[in-house]
mmCIF file of C-alpha atoms (C1' of nucleotides) in Angstrom:
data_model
loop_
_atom_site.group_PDB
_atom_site.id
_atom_site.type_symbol
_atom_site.label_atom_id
_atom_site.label_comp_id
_atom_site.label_asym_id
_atom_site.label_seq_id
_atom_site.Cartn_x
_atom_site.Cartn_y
_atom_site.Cartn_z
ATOM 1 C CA UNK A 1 19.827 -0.127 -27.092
ATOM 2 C CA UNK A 2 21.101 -3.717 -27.527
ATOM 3 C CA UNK A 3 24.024 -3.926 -29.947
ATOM 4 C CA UNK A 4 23.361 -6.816 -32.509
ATOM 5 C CA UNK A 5 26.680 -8.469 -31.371
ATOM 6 C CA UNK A 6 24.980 -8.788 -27.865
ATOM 7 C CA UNK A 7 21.812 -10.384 -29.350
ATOM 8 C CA UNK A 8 23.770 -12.918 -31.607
ATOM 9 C CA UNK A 9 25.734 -13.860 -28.309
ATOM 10 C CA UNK A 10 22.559 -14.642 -26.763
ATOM 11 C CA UNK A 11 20.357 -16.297 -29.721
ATOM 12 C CA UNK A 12 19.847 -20.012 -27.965
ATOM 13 C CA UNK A 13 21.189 -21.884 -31.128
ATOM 14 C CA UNK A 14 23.563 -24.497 -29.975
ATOM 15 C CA UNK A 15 22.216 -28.368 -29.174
ATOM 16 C CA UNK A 16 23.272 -30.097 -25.811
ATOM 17 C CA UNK A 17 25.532 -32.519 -28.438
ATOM 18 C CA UNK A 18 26.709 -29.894 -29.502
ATOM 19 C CA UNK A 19 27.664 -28.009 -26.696
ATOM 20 C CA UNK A 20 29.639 -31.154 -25.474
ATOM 21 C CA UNK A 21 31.805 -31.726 -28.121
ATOM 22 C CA UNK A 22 33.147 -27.718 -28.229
ATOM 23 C CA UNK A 23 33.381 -27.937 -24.356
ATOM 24 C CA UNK A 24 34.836 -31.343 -24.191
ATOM 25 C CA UNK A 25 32.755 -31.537 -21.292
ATOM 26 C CA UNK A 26 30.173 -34.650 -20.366
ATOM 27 C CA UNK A 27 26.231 -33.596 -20.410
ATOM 28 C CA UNK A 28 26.327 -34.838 -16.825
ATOM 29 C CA UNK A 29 28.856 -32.030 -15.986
ATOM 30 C CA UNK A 30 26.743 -29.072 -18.127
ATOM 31 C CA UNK A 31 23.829 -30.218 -16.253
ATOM 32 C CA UNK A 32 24.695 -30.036 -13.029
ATOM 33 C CA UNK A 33 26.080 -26.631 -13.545
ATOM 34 C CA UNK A 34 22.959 -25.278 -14.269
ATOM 35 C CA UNK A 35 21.767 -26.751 -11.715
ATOM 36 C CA UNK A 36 23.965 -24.452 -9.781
ATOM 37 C CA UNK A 37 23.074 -21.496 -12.008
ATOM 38 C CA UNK A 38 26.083 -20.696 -13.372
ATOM 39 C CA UNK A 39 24.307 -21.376 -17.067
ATOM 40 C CA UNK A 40 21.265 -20.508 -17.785
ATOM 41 C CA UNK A 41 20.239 -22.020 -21.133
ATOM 42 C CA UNK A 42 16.908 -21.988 -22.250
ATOM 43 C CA UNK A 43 14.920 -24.561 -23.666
ATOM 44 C CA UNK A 44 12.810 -25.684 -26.486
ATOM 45 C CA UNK A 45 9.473 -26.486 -26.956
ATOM 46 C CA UNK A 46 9.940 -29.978 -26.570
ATOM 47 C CA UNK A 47 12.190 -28.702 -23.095
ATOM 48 C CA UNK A 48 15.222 -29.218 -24.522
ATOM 49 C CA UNK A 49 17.880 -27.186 -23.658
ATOM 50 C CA UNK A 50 19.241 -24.480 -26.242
ATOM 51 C CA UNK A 51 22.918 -23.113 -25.782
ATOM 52 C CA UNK A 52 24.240 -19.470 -26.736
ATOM 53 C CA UNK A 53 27.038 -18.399 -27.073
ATOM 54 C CA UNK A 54 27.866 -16.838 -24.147
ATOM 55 C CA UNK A 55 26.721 -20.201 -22.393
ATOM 56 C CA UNK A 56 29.543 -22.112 -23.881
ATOM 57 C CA UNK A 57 31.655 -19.487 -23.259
ATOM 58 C CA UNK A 58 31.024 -19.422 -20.135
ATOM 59 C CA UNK A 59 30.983 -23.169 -20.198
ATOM 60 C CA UNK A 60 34.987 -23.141 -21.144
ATOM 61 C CA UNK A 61 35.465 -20.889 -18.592
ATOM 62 C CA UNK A 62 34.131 -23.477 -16.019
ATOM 63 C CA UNK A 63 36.227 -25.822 -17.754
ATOM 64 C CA UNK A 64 39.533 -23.903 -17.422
ATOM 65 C CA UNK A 65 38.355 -23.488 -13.290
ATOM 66 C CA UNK A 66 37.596 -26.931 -13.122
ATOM 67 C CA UNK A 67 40.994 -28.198 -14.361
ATOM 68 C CA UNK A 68 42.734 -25.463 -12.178
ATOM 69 C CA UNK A 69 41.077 -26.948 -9.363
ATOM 70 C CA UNK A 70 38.543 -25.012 -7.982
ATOM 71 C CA UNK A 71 34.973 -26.242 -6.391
ATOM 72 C CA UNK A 72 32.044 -25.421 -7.223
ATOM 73 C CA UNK A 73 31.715 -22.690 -4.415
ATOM 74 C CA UNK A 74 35.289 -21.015 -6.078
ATOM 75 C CA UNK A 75 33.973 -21.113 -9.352
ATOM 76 C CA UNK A 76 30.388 -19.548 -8.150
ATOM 77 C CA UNK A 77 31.904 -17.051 -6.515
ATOM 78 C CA UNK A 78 34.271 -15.849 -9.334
ATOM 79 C CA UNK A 79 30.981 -15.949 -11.800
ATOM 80 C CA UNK A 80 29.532 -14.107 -10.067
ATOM 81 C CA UNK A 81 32.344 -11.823 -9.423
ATOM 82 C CA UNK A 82 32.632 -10.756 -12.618
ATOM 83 C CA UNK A 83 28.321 -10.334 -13.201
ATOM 84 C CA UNK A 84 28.970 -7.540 -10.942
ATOM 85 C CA UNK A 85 29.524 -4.300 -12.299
ATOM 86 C CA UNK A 86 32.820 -3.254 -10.251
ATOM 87 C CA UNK A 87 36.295 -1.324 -11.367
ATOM 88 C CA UNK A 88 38.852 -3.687 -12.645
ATOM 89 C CA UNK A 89 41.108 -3.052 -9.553
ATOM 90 C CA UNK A 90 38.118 -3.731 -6.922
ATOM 91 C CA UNK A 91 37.295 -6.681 -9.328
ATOM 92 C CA UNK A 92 41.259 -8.043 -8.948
ATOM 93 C CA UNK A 93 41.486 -7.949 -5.856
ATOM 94 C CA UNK A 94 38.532 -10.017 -4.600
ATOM 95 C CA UNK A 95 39.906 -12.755 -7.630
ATOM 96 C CA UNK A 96 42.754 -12.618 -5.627
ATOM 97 C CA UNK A 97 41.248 -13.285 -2.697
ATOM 98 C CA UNK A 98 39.300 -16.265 -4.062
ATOM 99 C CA UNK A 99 41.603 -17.687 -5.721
ATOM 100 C CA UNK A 100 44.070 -17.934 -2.261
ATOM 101 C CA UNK A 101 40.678 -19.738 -0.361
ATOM 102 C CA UNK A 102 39.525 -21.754 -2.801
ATOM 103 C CA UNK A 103 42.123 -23.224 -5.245
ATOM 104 C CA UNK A 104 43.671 -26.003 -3.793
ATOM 105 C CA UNK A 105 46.724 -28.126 -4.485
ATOM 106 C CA UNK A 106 44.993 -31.531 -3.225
ATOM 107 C CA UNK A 107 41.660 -30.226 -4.739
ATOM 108 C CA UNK A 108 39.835 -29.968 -1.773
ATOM 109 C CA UNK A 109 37.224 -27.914 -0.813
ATOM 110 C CA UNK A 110 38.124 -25.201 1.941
ATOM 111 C CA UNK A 111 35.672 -23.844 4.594
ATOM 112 C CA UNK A 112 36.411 -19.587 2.964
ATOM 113 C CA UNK A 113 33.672 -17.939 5.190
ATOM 114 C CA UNK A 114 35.944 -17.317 7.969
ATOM 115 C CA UNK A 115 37.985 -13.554 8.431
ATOM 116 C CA UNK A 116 38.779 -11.275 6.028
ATOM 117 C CA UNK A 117 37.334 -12.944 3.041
ATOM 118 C CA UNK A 118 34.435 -12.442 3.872
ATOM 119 C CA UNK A 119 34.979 -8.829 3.784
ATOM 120 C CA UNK A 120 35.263 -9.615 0.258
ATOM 121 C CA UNK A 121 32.582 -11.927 -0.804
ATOM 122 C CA UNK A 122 28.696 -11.455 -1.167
ATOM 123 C CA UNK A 123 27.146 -13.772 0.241
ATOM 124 C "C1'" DG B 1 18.248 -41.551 -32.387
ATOM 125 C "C1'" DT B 2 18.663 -37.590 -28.881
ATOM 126 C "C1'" DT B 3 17.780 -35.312 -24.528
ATOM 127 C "C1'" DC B 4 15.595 -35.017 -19.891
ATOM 128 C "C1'" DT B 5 15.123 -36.003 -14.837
ATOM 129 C "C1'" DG B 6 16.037 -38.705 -10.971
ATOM 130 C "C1'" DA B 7 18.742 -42.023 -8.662
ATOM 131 C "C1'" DC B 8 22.678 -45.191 -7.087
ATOM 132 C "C1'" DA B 9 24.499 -53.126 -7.107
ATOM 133 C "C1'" DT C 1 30.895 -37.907 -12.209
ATOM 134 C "C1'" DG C 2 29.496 -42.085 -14.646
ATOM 135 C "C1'" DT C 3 25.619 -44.555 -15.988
ATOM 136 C "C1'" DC C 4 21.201 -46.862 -16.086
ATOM 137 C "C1'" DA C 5 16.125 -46.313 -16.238
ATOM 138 C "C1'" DG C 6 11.835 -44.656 -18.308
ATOM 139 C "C1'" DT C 7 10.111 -40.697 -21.029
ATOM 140 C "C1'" DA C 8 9.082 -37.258 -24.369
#
DNA sequence: GTTCTGACA
DNA sequence: TGTCAGTA
């Protein structure tokens, strides 16, 4: 059964204005995450889009990955990392891994599909 | 007035 | 990623 903590977490309650000044992030930027499905708010009747709080949460952790200068393929990887239901030393290690390949000093993407990550990463 | 999608002198 | 357009 479904605690009532998870079902607060995922009432759809918060506004896209909203959402952006929490996250400090533009709408461009929460849109185009979803667009890579690492949110997946729903919407309203009149299609607008409806927050919970485990989207902005998740949201701030896109932020802080953003700002440590991952891409987009980092960050997707390490969401969905963590979706998977793995022991926290299995789940360390591939972070590891990730991080190494994908976070870059000149913030630039890197090719990570090459050699033993790939041992590590679902494709 | 706010949000949405698509597009780029 | 910003921003403008044309809607809903």
């Amino acid at each position: 059964m479904q605690s009532n903590d998870t079902l607060r977490r995922n009432m759809p309650v918060f506004s896209m204005s909203v959402v952006t000044k929490l996250s400090e992030l533009s709408a461009r930027q929460i849109r185009y995450y979803e667009t890579h499905e690492l949110i997946k708010p729903q919407r309203s009747e009149g299609n607008k889009r409806l927050f919970s709080l485990n989207d902005l949460e998740r949201l701030l952790e896109i932020k802080s990955l953003i700002e440590k200068g991952f891409n987009m393929r980092g960050i997707k990887q390490i969401i969905h990392n963590e979706q998977e239901h793995l022991s926290d030393d299995e789940q360390l290690t591939r972070k590891k891994m990730i991080v190494e390949a994908t976070q870059k000093p000149q913030r630039e993407a890197i090719p990570i599909n090459r050699g033993d990550l790939s041992r590590f990463i679902k494709k």
